[in-house]
Amino acid sequence: MHFSQLFVALLTAAPADCQLDKLAKAAGLKYFGTAVDNPALNNQQYMRIARDKDEFGSITPANGQKWSNTEPSQGRFNYGSGDAIANVAKQTGQLLRCHTLVWYNQLPGYVSSNYNRDQMQRIITTHIQNVAGHYKGQCYAWDVVNEAFEDDGKFRQSAMYRAMGIDYITHSFKIAAQTDPSTKLYYNDFNIERCCNAKINATLAMVKTVQAAGARIDGIGMQGHSRVGKSPSKRELMDTMARFSELVQEVAFTEVDIRHTKLPTTAADREQQAKDYVDVVGACLETPKCVGITIWDYTDQYSWIPGQYPGEGEACLWDRSYNKKVAYTSVASLLQSAAEAGLRGKAVATPAVDVGEGGKVTVRTVAAEATGVGR
Ligand code: XIL
């Protein structure tokens, strides 16, 4: 049999036993995770899947740990929303990706007053010491600083930046490291996926500067919000992660959702979405330092996209009625094939993934081709 026929014969439809985290771990990743938001906690149908450790090895509070929730007025801390999600992880044994300590958005008004450097430094110190202190030992990772740049690579003129310049980032990482020394400290942003734009270059320069100033940054999180048919190719994603990997010990996709810009969708749109998701997961699998993938909620029922981008949506792996989409089966098939082929960490591991009719996924691996099987 010619090798190409052999691999067509290996066509994998949805694996029978196809929970994402189980497959991701078998393929060599640390986790496959999802964001969980507080309103979903009392939805039993939602929680059955969210708590399934084989499906999601990690959860991230979509909002619960943000500044507006944890320190809504100065010096008054409230952990109700964050704890509600952290407690799920405690009960199930899922990892908790903690999100986020210092961000320009969802920030109470008092933080944006005109403070001088010392005042802002104290505000940040107090916030991080309390919040990261409260969650000490519970977080696999913390998104210490989120979204510091504009798309053109200029620093966002946030209240923190206005008061302290880049030092607010260095300071935040130092305080986070002192407060919870064993959690992984991440810088997290969007539009830093497609290699190599101004924002990526600015991120690389910032990480170098902050590290040179003596602060520890362990990871860079690429949020991974994108649009069907317009999302970065696997090659672009891998090139970006290779550059980040030179500076930090791990990288991850932290908030993946791939939204349709035209609704309702056609079968072709849904297959394109599957291919786009497969590119993200494939890029992570083939990047030695990529530890995992978090989707920014798993069902369209709780996706933030329609609220943020009216007219767009259906960005998740499950639809709003909890049916798995072709994107789900494609991702599961890719993970399963990667696990079977032992692809992870191999230099030659470049599976070509084709999503065909009805969402069937063909995975050809260079590693296997190189053996000349069947030739
Ligand atoms: C979003 C939440 O999902 C929404 O519920 C909220 O209204 C706004 O924030 N980048 C981030 C996330 O880092 O915190 C954002 O989450 C999505 C974009």
PDB file of N, CA and C in Angstrom, residues 214-282:
ATOM      1  N   GLY A 214      15.286  42.131  36.862  1.00  0.00           N
ATOM      2  CA  GLY A 214      15.319  41.193  37.977  1.00  0.00           C
ATOM      3  C   GLY A 214      13.987  40.553  38.328  1.00  0.00           C
ATOM      4  N   ALA A 215      12.987  40.704  37.478  1.00  0.00           N
ATOM      5  CA  ALA A 215      11.692  40.067  37.771  1.00  0.00           C
ATOM      6  C   ALA A 215      11.579  38.764  36.981  1.00  0.00           C
ATOM      7  N   ARG A 216      10.811  37.854  37.523  1.00  0.00           N
ATOM      8  CA  ARG A 216      10.628  36.557  36.881  1.00  0.00           C
ATOM      9  C   ARG A 216       9.341  36.559  36.061  1.00  0.00           C
ATOM     10  N   ILE A 217       9.456  36.206  34.801  1.00  0.00           N
ATOM     11  CA  ILE A 217       8.264  35.933  33.972  1.00  0.00           C
ATOM     12  C   ILE A 217       8.429  34.512  33.466  1.00  0.00           C
ATOM     13  N   ASP A 218       7.503  33.644  33.842  1.00  0.00           N
ATOM     14  CA  ASP A 218       7.649  32.227  33.466  1.00  0.00           C
ATOM     15  C   ASP A 218       6.986  31.892  32.150  1.00  0.00           C
ATOM     16  N   GLY A 219       5.934  32.636  31.815  1.00  0.00           N
ATOM     17  CA  GLY A 219       5.164  32.221  30.657  1.00  0.00           C
ATOM     18  C   GLY A 219       4.557  33.385  29.895  1.00  0.00           C
ATOM     19  N   ILE A 220       4.289  33.131  28.640  1.00  0.00           N
ATOM     20  CA  ILE A 220       3.540  34.098  27.830  1.00  0.00           C
ATOM     21  C   ILE A 220       2.270  33.400  27.351  1.00  0.00           C
ATOM     22  N   GLY A 221       1.147  34.038  27.624  1.00  0.00           N
ATOM     23  CA  GLY A 221      -0.148  33.498  27.221  1.00  0.00           C
ATOM     24  C   GLY A 221      -0.647  34.225  25.984  1.00  0.00           C
ATOM     25  N   MET A 222      -0.956  33.447  24.980  1.00  0.00           N
ATOM     26  CA  MET A 222      -1.590  34.016  23.789  1.00  0.00           C
ATOM     27  C   MET A 222      -3.080  33.736  23.940  1.00  0.00           C
ATOM     28  N   GLN A 223      -3.874  34.788  23.995  1.00  0.00           N
ATOM     29  CA  GLN A 223      -5.299  34.567  24.263  1.00  0.00           C
ATOM     30  C   GLN A 223      -5.946  33.706  23.181  1.00  0.00           C
ATOM     31  N   GLY A 224      -5.690  34.053  21.924  1.00  0.00           N
ATOM     32  CA  GLY A 224      -6.214  33.211  20.850  1.00  0.00           C
ATOM     33  C   GLY A 224      -7.661  33.476  20.464  1.00  0.00           C
ATOM     34  N   HIS A 225      -8.132  34.705  20.669  1.00  0.00           N
ATOM     35  CA  HIS A 225      -9.449  35.064  20.142  1.00  0.00           C
ATOM     36  C   HIS A 225      -9.284  35.356  18.653  1.00  0.00           C
ATOM     37  N   SER A 226     -10.057  34.695  17.809  1.00  0.00           N
ATOM     38  CA  SER A 226      -9.916  35.009  16.384  1.00  0.00           C
ATOM     39  C   SER A 226     -11.205  34.724  15.638  1.00  0.00           C
ATOM     40  N   ARG A 227     -11.162  34.986  14.328  1.00  0.00           N
ATOM     41  CA  ARG A 227     -12.363  34.868  13.494  1.00  0.00           C
ATOM     42  C   ARG A 227     -12.196  33.728  12.499  1.00  0.00           C
ATOM     43  N   VAL A 228     -13.247  33.021  12.265  1.00  0.00           N
ATOM     44  CA  VAL A 228     -13.211  31.884  11.345  1.00  0.00           C
ATOM     45  C   VAL A 228     -12.708  32.334   9.970  1.00  0.00           C
ATOM     46  N   GLY A 229     -11.729  31.584   9.465  1.00  0.00           N
ATOM     47  CA  GLY A 229     -11.181  31.881   8.147  1.00  0.00           C
ATOM     48  C   GLY A 229     -10.133  32.977   8.145  1.00  0.00           C
ATOM     49  N   LYS A 230      -9.970  33.644   9.280  1.00  0.00           N
ATOM     50  CA  LYS A 230      -9.005  34.746   9.358  1.00  0.00           C
ATOM     51  C   LYS A 230      -7.995  34.499  10.465  1.00  0.00           C
ATOM     52  N   SER A 231      -8.041  33.320  11.036  1.00  0.00           N
ATOM     53  CA  SER A 231      -7.161  33.102  12.181  1.00  0.00           C
ATOM     54  C   SER A 231      -5.776  32.700  11.677  1.00  0.00           C
ATOM     55  N   PRO A 232      -4.763  32.872  12.509  1.00  0.00           N
ATOM     56  CA  PRO A 232      -3.388  32.614  12.064  1.00  0.00           C
ATOM     57  C   PRO A 232      -3.192  31.141  11.686  1.00  0.00           C
ATOM     58  N   SER A 233      -2.316  30.918  10.750  1.00  0.00           N
ATOM     59  CA  SER A 233      -2.013  29.542  10.357  1.00  0.00           C
ATOM     60  C   SER A 233      -1.183  28.869  11.447  1.00  0.00           C
ATOM     61  N   LYS A 234      -1.122  27.542  11.354  1.00  0.00           N
ATOM     62  CA  LYS A 234      -0.314  26.804  12.326  1.00  0.00           C
ATOM     63  C   LYS A 234       1.138  27.271  12.273  1.00  0.00           C
ATOM     64  N   ARG A 235       1.621  27.497  11.075  1.00  0.00           N
ATOM     65  CA  ARG A 235       3.023  27.921  10.916  1.00  0.00           C
ATOM     66  C   ARG A 235       3.262  29.268  11.609  1.00  0.00           C
ATOM     67  N   GLU A 236       2.324  30.206  11.390  1.00  0.00           N
ATOM     68  CA  GLU A 236       2.485  31.522  12.032  1.00  0.00           C
ATOM     69  C   GLU A 236       2.461  31.380  13.558  1.00  0.00           C
ATOM     70  N   LEU A 237       1.557  30.562  14.042  1.00  0.00           N
ATOM     71  CA  LEU A 237       1.461  30.366  15.494  1.00  0.00           C
ATOM     72  C   LEU A 237       2.748  29.751  16.035  1.00  0.00           C
ATOM     73  N   MET A 238       3.260  28.777  15.310  1.00  0.00           N
ATOM     74  CA  MET A 238       4.498  28.117  15.763  1.00  0.00           C
ATOM     75  C   MET A 238       5.682  29.069  15.727  1.00  0.00           C
ATOM     76  N   ASP A 239       5.736  29.907  14.711  1.00  0.00           N
ATOM     77  CA  ASP A 239       6.837  30.879  14.642  1.00  0.00           C
ATOM     78  C   ASP A 239       6.786  31.830  15.841  1.00  0.00           C
ATOM     79  N   THR A 240       5.585  32.263  16.171  1.00  0.00           N
ATOM     80  CA  THR A 240       5.443  33.160  17.326  1.00  0.00           C
ATOM     81  C   THR A 240       5.880  32.457  18.606  1.00  0.00           C
ATOM     82  N   MET A 241       5.389  31.243  18.785  1.00  0.00           N
ATOM     83  CA  MET A 241       5.722  30.535  20.027  1.00  0.00           C
ATOM     84  C   MET A 241       7.207  30.219  20.113  1.00  0.00           C
ATOM     85  N   ALA A 242       7.835  30.006  18.965  1.00  0.00           N
ATOM     86  CA  ALA A 242       9.291  29.760  18.983  1.00  0.00           C
ATOM     87  C   ALA A 242      10.009  31.009  19.494  1.00  0.00           C
ATOM     88  N   ARG A 243       9.524  32.169  19.080  1.00  0.00           N
ATOM     89  CA  ARG A 243      10.174  33.401  19.554  1.00  0.00           C
ATOM     90  C   ARG A 243       9.933  33.615  21.051  1.00  0.00           C
ATOM     91  N   PHE A 244       8.717  33.395  21.494  1.00  0.00           N
ATOM     92  CA  PHE A 244       8.438  33.524  22.929  1.00  0.00           C
ATOM     93  C   PHE A 244       9.245  32.492  23.728  1.00  0.00           C
ATOM     94  N   SER A 245       9.377  31.306  23.147  1.00  0.00           N
ATOM     95  CA  SER A 245      10.064  30.218  23.863  1.00  0.00           C
ATOM     96  C   SER A 245      11.532  30.544  24.150  1.00  0.00           C
ATOM     97  N   GLU A 246      12.086  31.479  23.405  1.00  0.00           N
ATOM     98  CA  GLU A 246      13.475  31.852  23.683  1.00  0.00           C
ATOM     99  C   GLU A 246      13.594  32.597  25.011  1.00  0.00           C
ATOM    100  N   LEU A 247      12.492  33.182  25.476  1.00  0.00           N
ATOM    101  CA  LEU A 247      12.562  34.037  26.669  1.00  0.00           C
ATOM    102  C   LEU A 247      11.947  33.436  27.922  1.00  0.00           C
ATOM    103  N   VAL A 248      11.010  32.521  27.755  1.00  0.00           N
ATOM    104  CA  VAL A 248      10.273  32.014  28.921  1.00  0.00           C
ATOM    105  C   VAL A 248      10.219  30.488  28.903  1.00  0.00           C
ATOM    106  N   GLN A 249       9.942  29.939  30.079  1.00  0.00           N
ATOM    107  CA  GLN A 249       9.952  28.461  30.153  1.00  0.00           C
ATOM    108  C   GLN A 249       8.675  27.816  29.622  1.00  0.00           C
ATOM    109  N   GLU A 250       7.586  28.573  29.507  1.00  0.00           N
ATOM    110  CA  GLU A 250       6.411  27.965  28.887  1.00  0.00           C
ATOM    111  C   GLU A 250       5.523  28.987  28.189  1.00  0.00           C
ATOM    112  N   VAL A 251       4.768  28.468  27.232  1.00  0.00           N
ATOM    113  CA  VAL A 251       3.793  29.288  26.518  1.00  0.00           C
ATOM    114  C   VAL A 251       2.473  28.511  26.514  1.00  0.00           C
ATOM    115  N   ALA A 252       1.375  29.231  26.284  1.00  0.00           N
ATOM    116  CA  ALA A 252       0.068  28.560  26.287  1.00  0.00           C
ATOM    117  C   ALA A 252      -0.929  29.392  25.502  1.00  0.00           C
ATOM    118  N   PHE A 253      -1.955  28.730  24.994  1.00  0.00           N
ATOM    119  CA  PHE A 253      -3.129  29.445  24.491  1.00  0.00           C
ATOM    120  C   PHE A 253      -4.096  29.546  25.656  1.00  0.00           C
ATOM    121  N   THR A 254      -4.484  30.760  25.997  1.00  0.00           N
ATOM    122  CA  THR A 254      -5.174  30.958  27.265  1.00  0.00           C
ATOM    123  C   THR A 254      -6.667  31.307  27.156  1.00  0.00           C
ATOM    124  N   GLU A 255      -7.135  31.730  25.990  1.00  0.00           N
ATOM    125  CA  GLU A 255      -8.546  32.175  25.901  1.00  0.00           C
ATOM    126  C   GLU A 255      -9.130  31.894  24.516  1.00  0.00           C
ATOM    127  N   VAL A 256      -8.927  30.708  24.023  1.00  0.00           N
ATOM    128  CA  VAL A 256      -9.254  30.470  22.617  1.00  0.00           C
ATOM    129  C   VAL A 256     -10.769  30.458  22.358  1.00  0.00           C
ATOM    130  N   ASP A 257     -11.179  31.243  21.399  1.00  0.00           N
ATOM    131  CA  ASP A 257     -12.497  31.086  20.781  1.00  0.00           C
ATOM    132  C   ASP A 257     -12.368  31.603  19.354  1.00  0.00           C
ATOM    133  N   ILE A 258     -13.063  30.959  18.437  1.00  0.00           N
ATOM    134  CA  ILE A 258     -12.925  31.315  17.018  1.00  0.00           C
ATOM    135  C   ILE A 258     -14.328  31.572  16.495  1.00  0.00           C
ATOM    136  N   ARG A 259     -14.644  32.850  16.357  1.00  0.00           N
ATOM    137  CA  ARG A 259     -16.037  33.244  16.125  1.00  0.00           C
ATOM    138  C   ARG A 259     -16.366  33.350  14.636  1.00  0.00           C
ATOM    139  N   HIS A 260     -17.619  33.039  14.351  1.00  0.00           N
ATOM    140  CA  HIS A 260     -18.130  33.274  13.005  1.00  0.00           C
ATOM    141  C   HIS A 260     -18.534  34.739  12.910  1.00  0.00           C
ATOM    142  N   THR A 261     -18.228  35.348  11.786  1.00  0.00           N
ATOM    143  CA  THR A 261     -18.611  36.752  11.614  1.00  0.00           C
ATOM    144  C   THR A 261     -19.929  36.866  10.864  1.00  0.00           C
ATOM    145  N   LYS A 262     -20.380  35.735  10.327  1.00  0.00           N
ATOM    146  CA  LYS A 262     -21.646  35.696   9.590  1.00  0.00           C
ATOM    147  C   LYS A 262     -22.508  34.614  10.220  1.00  0.00           C
ATOM    148  N   LEU A 263     -23.702  34.989  10.621  1.00  0.00           N
ATOM    149  CA  LEU A 263     -24.624  34.004  11.198  1.00  0.00           C
ATOM    150  C   LEU A 263     -25.943  34.067  10.431  1.00  0.00           C
ATOM    151  N   PRO A 264     -26.651  32.982  10.243  1.00  0.00           N
ATOM    152  CA  PRO A 264     -26.273  31.625  10.640  1.00  0.00           C
ATOM    153  C   PRO A 264     -25.129  31.079   9.775  1.00  0.00           C
ATOM    154  N   THR A 265     -24.528  30.023  10.270  1.00  0.00           N
ATOM    155  CA  THR A 265     -23.360  29.470   9.587  1.00  0.00           C
ATOM    156  C   THR A 265     -23.776  28.391   8.589  1.00  0.00           C
ATOM    157  N   THR A 266     -22.888  28.144   7.621  1.00  0.00           N
ATOM    158  CA  THR A 266     -23.069  27.028   6.698  1.00  0.00           C
ATOM    159  C   THR A 266     -22.169  25.878   7.148  1.00  0.00           C
ATOM    160  N   ALA A 267     -22.383  24.706   6.544  1.00  0.00           N
ATOM    161  CA  ALA A 267     -21.509  23.565   6.876  1.00  0.00           C
ATOM    162  C   ALA A 267     -20.066  23.916   6.548  1.00  0.00           C
ATOM    163  N   ALA A 268     -19.864  24.644   5.457  1.00  0.00           N
ATOM    164  CA  ALA A 268     -18.491  25.023   5.076  1.00  0.00           C
ATOM    165  C   ALA A 268     -17.873  25.943   6.127  1.00  0.00           C
ATOM    166  N   ASP A 269     -18.666  26.864   6.655  1.00  0.00           N
ATOM    167  CA  ASP A 269     -18.151  27.747   7.722  1.00  0.00           C
ATOM    168  C   ASP A 269     -17.718  26.920   8.936  1.00  0.00           C
ATOM    169  N   ARG A 270     -18.545  25.933   9.248  1.00  0.00           N
ATOM    170  CA  ARG A 270     -18.243  25.140  10.450  1.00  0.00           C
ATOM    171  C   ARG A 270     -17.004  24.270  10.239  1.00  0.00           C
ATOM    172  N   GLU A 271     -16.800  23.822   9.008  1.00  0.00           N
ATOM    173  CA  GLU A 271     -15.580  23.053   8.740  1.00  0.00           C
ATOM    174  C   GLU A 271     -14.353  23.958   8.759  1.00  0.00           C
ATOM    175  N   GLN A 272     -14.532  25.175   8.292  1.00  0.00           N
ATOM    176  CA  GLN A 272     -13.412  26.130   8.377  1.00  0.00           C
ATOM    177  C   GLN A 272     -13.067  26.401   9.845  1.00  0.00           C
ATOM    178  N   GLN A 273     -14.095  26.527  10.666  1.00  0.00           N
ATOM    179  CA  GLN A 273     -13.841  26.741  12.098  1.00  0.00           C
ATOM    180  C   GLN A 273     -13.066  25.551  12.676  1.00  0.00           C
ATOM    181  N   ALA A 274     -13.445  24.352  12.265  1.00  0.00           N
ATOM    182  CA  ALA A 274     -12.737  23.160  12.737  1.00  0.00           C
ATOM    183  C   ALA A 274     -11.263  23.230  12.335  1.00  0.00           C
ATOM    184  N   LYS A 275     -11.006  23.609  11.106  1.00  0.00           N
ATOM    185  CA  LYS A 275      -9.606  23.708  10.655  1.00  0.00           C
ATOM    186  C   LYS A 275      -8.850  24.751  11.471  1.00  0.00           C
ATOM    187  N   ASP A 276      -9.508  25.850  11.752  1.00  0.00           N
ATOM    188  CA  ASP A 276      -8.842  26.912  12.505  1.00  0.00           C
ATOM    189  C   ASP A 276      -8.509  26.447  13.929  1.00  0.00           C
ATOM    190  N   TYR A 277      -9.440  25.748  14.550  1.00  0.00           N
ATOM    191  CA  TYR A 277      -9.156  25.199  15.887  1.00  0.00           C
ATOM    192  C   TYR A 277      -8.013  24.171  15.819  1.00  0.00           C
ATOM    193  N   VAL A 278      -8.048  23.348  14.787  1.00  0.00           N
ATOM    194  CA  VAL A 278      -7.013  22.321  14.637  1.00  0.00           C
ATOM    195  C   VAL A 278      -5.629  22.971  14.481  1.00  0.00           C
ATOM    196  N   ASP A 279      -5.576  24.112  13.814  1.00  0.00           N
ATOM    197  CA  ASP A 279      -4.297  24.824  13.690  1.00  0.00           C
ATOM    198  C   ASP A 279      -3.766  25.259  15.056  1.00  0.00           C
ATOM    199  N   VAL A 280      -4.652  25.752  15.885  1.00  0.00           N
ATOM    200  CA  VAL A 280      -4.230  26.209  17.212  1.00  0.00           C
ATOM    201  C   VAL A 280      -3.711  25.021  18.033  1.00  0.00           C
ATOM    202  N   VAL A 281      -4.507  23.965  18.067  1.00  0.00           N
ATOM    203  CA  VAL A 281      -4.114  22.819  18.892  1.00  0.00           C
ATOM    204  C   VAL A 281      -2.864  22.151  18.300  1.00  0.00           C
ATOM    205  N   GLY A 282      -2.800  22.068  16.969  1.00  0.00           N
ATOM    206  CA  GLY A 282      -1.620  21.486  16.321  1.00  0.00           C
ATOM    207  C   GLY A 282      -0.370  22.285  16.613  1.00  0.00           C
TER     208      GLY A 282
END
